[in-house]
Coordinates of C-alpha atoms in Angstrom, one line a residue:
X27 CA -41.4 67.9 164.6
X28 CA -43.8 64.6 164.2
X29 CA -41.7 62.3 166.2
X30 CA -38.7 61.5 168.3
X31 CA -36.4 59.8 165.4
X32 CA -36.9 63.4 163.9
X33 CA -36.3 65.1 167.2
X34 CA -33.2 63.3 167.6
X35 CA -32.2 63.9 163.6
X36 CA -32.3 67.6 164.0
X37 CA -31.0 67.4 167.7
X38 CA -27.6 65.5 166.0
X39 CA -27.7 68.7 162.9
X40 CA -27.9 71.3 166.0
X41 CA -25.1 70.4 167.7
X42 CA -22.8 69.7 165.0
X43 CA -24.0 73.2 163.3
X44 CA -23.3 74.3 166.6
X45 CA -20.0 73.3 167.7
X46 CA -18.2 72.5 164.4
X47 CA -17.4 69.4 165.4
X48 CA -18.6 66.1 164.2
X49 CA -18.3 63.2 166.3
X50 CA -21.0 62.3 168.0
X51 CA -20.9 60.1 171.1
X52 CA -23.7 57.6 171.8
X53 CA -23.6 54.4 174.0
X54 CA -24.4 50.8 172.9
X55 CA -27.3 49.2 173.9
X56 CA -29.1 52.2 173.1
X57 CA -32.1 53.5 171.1
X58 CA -32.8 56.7 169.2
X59 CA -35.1 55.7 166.1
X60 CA -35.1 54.7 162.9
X61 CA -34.7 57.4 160.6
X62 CA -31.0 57.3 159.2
X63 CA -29.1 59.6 161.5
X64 CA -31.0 58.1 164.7
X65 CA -30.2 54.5 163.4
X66 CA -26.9 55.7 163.2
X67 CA -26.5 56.5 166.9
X68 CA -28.8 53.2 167.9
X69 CA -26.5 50.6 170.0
X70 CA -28.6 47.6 168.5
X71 CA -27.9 45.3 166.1
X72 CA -31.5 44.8 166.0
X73 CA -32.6 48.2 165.6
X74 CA -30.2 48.6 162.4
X75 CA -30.4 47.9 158.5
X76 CA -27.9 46.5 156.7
X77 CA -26.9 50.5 154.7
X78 CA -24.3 52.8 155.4
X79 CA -25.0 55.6 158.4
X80 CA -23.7 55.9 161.2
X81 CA -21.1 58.6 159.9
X82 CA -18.9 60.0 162.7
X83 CA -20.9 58.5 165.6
X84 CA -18.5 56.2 168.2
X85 CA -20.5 54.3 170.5
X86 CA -18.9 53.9 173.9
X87 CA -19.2 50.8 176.5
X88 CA -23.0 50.1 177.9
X89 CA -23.0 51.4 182.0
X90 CA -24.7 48.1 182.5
X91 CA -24.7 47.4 186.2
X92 CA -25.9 43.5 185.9
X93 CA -24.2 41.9 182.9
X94 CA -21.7 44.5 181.7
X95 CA -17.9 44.3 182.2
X96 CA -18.0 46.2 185.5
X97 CA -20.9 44.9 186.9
X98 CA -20.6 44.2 190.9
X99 CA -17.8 46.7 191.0
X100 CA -18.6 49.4 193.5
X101 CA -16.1 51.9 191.0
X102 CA -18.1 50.9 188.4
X103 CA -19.6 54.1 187.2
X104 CA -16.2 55.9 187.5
X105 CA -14.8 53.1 185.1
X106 CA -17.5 53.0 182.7
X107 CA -17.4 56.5 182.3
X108 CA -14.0 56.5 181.7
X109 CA -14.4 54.7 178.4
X110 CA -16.3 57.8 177.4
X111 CA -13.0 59.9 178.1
X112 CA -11.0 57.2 175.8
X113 CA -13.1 57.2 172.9
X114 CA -12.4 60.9 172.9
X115 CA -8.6 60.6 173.0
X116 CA -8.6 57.3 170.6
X117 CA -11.6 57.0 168.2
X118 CA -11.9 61.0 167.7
X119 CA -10.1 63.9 166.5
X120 CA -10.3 65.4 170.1
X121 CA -13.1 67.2 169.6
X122 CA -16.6 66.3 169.6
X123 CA -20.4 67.7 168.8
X124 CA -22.1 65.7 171.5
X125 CA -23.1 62.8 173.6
X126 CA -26.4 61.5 173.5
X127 CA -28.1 58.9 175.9
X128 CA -31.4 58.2 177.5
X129 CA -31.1 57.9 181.1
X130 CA -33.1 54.7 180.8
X131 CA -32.1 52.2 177.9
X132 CA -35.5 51.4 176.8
X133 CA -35.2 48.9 174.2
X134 CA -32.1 47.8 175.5
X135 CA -34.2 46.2 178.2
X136 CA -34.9 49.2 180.6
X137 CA -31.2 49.6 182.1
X138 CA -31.2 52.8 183.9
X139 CA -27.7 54.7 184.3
X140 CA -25.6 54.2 187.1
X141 CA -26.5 57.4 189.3
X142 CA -22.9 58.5 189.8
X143 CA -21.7 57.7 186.2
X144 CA -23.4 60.6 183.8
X145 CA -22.0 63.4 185.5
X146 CA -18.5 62.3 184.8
X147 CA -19.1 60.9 181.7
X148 CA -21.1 64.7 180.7
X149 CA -17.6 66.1 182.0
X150 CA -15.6 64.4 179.7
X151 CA -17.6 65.4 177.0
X152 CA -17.6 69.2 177.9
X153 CA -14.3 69.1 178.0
X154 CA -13.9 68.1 174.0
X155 CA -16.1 70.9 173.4
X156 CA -19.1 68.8 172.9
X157 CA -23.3 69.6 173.6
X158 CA -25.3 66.7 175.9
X159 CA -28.0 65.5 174.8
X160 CA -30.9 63.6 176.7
X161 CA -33.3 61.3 174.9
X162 CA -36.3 61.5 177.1
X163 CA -38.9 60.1 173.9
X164 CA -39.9 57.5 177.1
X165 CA -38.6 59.2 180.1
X166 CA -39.9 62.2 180.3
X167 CA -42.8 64.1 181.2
X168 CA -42.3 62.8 184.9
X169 CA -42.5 59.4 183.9
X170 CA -39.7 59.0 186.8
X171 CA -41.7 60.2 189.4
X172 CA -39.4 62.7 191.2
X173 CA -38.6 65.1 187.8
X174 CA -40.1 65.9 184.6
X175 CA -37.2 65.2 182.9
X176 CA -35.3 61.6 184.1
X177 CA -32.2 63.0 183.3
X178 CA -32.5 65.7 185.9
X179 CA -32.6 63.0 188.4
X180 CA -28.9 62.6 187.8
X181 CA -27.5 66.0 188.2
X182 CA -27.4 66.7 184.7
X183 CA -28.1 69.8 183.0
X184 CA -28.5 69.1 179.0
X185 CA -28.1 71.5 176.2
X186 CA -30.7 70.0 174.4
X187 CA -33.6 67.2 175.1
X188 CA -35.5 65.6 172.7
X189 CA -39.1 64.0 173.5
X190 CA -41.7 62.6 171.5
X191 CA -45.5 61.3 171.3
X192 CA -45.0 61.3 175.2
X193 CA -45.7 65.2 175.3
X194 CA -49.1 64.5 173.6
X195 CA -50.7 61.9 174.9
X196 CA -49.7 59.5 172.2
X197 CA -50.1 61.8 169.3
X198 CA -47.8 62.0 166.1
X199 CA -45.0 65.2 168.0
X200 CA -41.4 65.3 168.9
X201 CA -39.8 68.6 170.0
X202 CA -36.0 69.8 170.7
X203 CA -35.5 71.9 173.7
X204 CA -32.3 73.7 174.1
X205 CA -30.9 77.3 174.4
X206 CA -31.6 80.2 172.3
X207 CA -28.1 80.8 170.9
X208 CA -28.0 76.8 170.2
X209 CA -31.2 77.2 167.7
X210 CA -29.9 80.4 166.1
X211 CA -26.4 77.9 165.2
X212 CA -28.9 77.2 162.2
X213 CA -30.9 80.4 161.5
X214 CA -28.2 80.9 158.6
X215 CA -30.1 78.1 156.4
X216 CA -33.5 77.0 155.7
X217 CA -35.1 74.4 158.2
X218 CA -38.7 73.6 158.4
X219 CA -40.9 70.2 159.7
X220 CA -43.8 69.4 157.5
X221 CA -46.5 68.7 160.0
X222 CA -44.3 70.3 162.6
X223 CA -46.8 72.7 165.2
X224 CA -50.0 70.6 163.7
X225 CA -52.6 72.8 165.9
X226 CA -54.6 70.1 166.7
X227 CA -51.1 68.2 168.4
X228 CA -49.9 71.3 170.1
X229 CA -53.6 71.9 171.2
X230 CA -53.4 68.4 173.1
X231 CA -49.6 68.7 173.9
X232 CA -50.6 71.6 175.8
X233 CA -53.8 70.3 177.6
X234 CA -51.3 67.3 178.6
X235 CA -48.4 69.6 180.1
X236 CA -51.6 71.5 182.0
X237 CA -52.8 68.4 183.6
X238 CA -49.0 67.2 184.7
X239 CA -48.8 70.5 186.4
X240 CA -52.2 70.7 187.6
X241 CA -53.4 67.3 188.8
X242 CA -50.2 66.6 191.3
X243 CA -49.7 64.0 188.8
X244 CA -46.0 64.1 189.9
X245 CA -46.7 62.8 193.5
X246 CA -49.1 60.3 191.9
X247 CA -46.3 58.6 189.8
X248 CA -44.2 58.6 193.0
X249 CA -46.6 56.7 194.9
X250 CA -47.5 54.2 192.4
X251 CA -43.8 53.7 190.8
X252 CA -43.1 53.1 194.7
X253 CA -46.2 50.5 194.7
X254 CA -45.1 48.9 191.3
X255 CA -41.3 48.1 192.7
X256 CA -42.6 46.6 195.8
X257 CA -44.9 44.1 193.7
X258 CA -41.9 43.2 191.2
X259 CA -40.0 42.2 194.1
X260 CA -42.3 40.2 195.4
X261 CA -42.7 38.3 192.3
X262 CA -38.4 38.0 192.0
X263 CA -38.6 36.7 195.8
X264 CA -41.3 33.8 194.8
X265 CA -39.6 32.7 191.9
X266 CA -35.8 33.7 192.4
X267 CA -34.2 31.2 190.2
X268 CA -36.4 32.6 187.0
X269 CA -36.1 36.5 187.7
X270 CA -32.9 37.4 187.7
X271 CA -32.8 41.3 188.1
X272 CA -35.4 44.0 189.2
X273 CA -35.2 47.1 188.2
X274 CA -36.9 50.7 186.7
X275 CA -37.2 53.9 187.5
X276 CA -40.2 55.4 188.3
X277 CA -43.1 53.9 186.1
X278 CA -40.8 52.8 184.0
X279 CA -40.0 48.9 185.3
X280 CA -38.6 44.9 184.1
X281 CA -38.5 41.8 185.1
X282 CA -35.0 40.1 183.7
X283 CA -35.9 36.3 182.8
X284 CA -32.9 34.1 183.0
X285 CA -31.8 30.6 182.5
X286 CA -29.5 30.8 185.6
X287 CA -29.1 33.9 188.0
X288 CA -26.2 32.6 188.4
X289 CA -24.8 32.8 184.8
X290 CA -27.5 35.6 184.2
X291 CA -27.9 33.9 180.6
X292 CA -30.9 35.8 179.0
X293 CA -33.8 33.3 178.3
X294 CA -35.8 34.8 175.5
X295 CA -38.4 31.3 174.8
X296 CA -39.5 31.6 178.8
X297 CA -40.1 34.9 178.5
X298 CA -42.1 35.0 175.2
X299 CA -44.1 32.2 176.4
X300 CA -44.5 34.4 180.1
X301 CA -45.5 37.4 177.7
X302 CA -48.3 35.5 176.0
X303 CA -49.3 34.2 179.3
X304 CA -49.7 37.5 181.2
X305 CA -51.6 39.2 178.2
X306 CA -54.3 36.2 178.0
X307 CA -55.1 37.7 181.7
X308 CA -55.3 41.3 180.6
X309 CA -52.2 42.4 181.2
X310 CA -50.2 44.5 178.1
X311 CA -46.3 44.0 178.9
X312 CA -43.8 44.1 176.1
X313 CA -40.4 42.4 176.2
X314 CA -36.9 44.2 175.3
X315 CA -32.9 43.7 175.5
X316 CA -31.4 42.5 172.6
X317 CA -31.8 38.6 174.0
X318 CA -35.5 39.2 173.8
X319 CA -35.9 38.3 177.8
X320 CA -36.7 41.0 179.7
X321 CA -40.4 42.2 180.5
X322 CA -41.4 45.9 180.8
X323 CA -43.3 47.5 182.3
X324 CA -44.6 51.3 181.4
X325 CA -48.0 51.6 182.6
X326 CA -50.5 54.9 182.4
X327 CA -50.2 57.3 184.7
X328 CA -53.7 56.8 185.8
X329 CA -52.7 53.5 187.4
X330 CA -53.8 52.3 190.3
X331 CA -53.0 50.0 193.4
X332 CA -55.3 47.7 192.3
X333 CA -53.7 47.5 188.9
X334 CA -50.9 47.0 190.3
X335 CA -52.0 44.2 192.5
X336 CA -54.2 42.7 189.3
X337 CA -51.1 43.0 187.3
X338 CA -48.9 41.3 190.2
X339 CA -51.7 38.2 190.3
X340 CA -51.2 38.1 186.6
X341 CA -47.7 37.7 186.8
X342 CA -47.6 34.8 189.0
X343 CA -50.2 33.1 187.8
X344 CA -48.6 32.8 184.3
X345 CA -45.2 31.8 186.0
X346 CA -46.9 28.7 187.8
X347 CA -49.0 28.0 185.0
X348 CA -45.2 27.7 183.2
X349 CA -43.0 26.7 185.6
X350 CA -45.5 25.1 188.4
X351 CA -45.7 26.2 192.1
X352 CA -42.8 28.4 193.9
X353 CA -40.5 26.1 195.6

């Protein structure tokens, strides 16, 4: 494949070739692409046009531990994934193909999932006969610091996993990993990917799966993603009335601007300004969530602590420059 939205299209055609069954299971909040069947099982208003899709895909509640319905609730996980189970019994025929999520909501504004929800929720969906799916397009390749793939991290063994440009080092690839017998669901019909296994992208694909093996790049991440937490909450402690919520996992981390921690109302104009800010001191951030307000971190591997401590300056610098010395 040349990307993740086609990863994730021919992931969705696997498991309904597979099972038989059509629904598809997907969370809101969520990104998958922007091809028509990944649009489809996208949880953002943002993220879709205005044309039919979507066809068979029911999107259950977001596991969101700091704004969602459950939030603060120590049985939070167990109740969130127990929407999963009632989608089944009310929006579906029973039966489903699949549930797909990435164990970090990326665009969404870098929610992980509650550690204790996907293994229930991945239950219910076994039950109704369905495949899992992990998106790890921006997870994996031990972007978490503890496994190659995030989702493993949770207990979780998936059917299939999709990745993307990740694998190569930013070059055009995605690739579907599953089980034999799941690929042969489709051996029946003709299938074939355009520029999929380009030499020159498999060449650097491979040279990059080398060096993550190699290099104890793993142990690397750890260290760093440990680093990078510490700094984000220093900054939340030195301004605690802007950043509302810290969190990440691994080198994967955000910085929740709000009007009111309190309230936790998003506040998207700060945190546009706070973007332009930071980059004007050589610092590349990017914001996400579907308010606009949340700033993300997902640094290259080859960070170091003094990036981390250059990016940390940058940060509070721009915040005083905005909102004037830390009380």
């Amino acid at each position: 494949m040349s990307s993740g939205s086609e990863a994730v299209d021919l992931a969705m055609m696997l498991s309904r070739a597979y099972t038989g069954n059509f629904d598809v299971l997907s969370l809101r909040n969520s990104y998958h692409g922007l091809l028509s069947t990944p649009m489809g099982v996208t949880g953002l208003n943002t993220c879709k046009q205005n044309i039919a899709g979507g066809f068979g895909v029911r999107h259950c509640m977001n596991p969101d531990m700091y704004r969602g319905m459950f939030a603060g609730d120590p049985q939070a996980p167990d109740k969130y994934a127990r929407d999963v189970r009632d989608v089944i019994q009310f929006s579906t025929p029973g039966k489903v193909a699949a549930f797909i999520f990435e164990p970090v909501m990326m665009v969404g504004g870098l929610h992980p999932l509650p550690k204790d929800y996907l293994p229930k929720a991945c239950q219910y969906v076994r039950e109704a006969g369905g495949l899992i799916i992990s998106d790890e397009v921006q997870t994996g390749q031990a972007r978490s610091g503890t496994h190659f793939w995030a989702c493993e991290g949770y207990g979780v063994q998936p059917d299939i996993i999709v990745t993307g440009k990740g694998l190569s080092n930013s070059l055009p690839v995605g690739a579907v990993i599953m089980k034999r017998e799941i690929a042969e669901s489709m051996a029946h019909k003709v299938f074939f990917s355009t520029f999929g296994g380009n030499p020159a992208v498999c060449a650097a694909s491979i040279e990059v799966l080398k060096i993550l093996k190699e290099e104890a790049t793993m142990s690397h991440i750890k260290r760093m993603s440990d680093l990078f937490l510490e700094s984000f909450i220093r900054i939340q402690q030195t301004y605690p009335s802007i950043i509302g919520d810290v969190r990440g996992l691994g080198l994967l981390l955000a910085l929740d601007v709000v009007k009111d921690p309190g309230t936790k109302e998003p506040d998207r104009e700060s945190a546009q300004k706070l973007l332009t800010l930071i980059r004007q001191r050589g610092v590349v951030m990017t914001t996400g969530g579907l308010g606009k307000n949340v700033l993300r971190a997902s640094p290259t591997y080859a960070i170091t602590p003094q990036d981390i401590k250059d990016t940390e300056n940058a940060i509070l610098e721009s915040m005083e420059t905005l909102y004037g010395k830390p009380q």
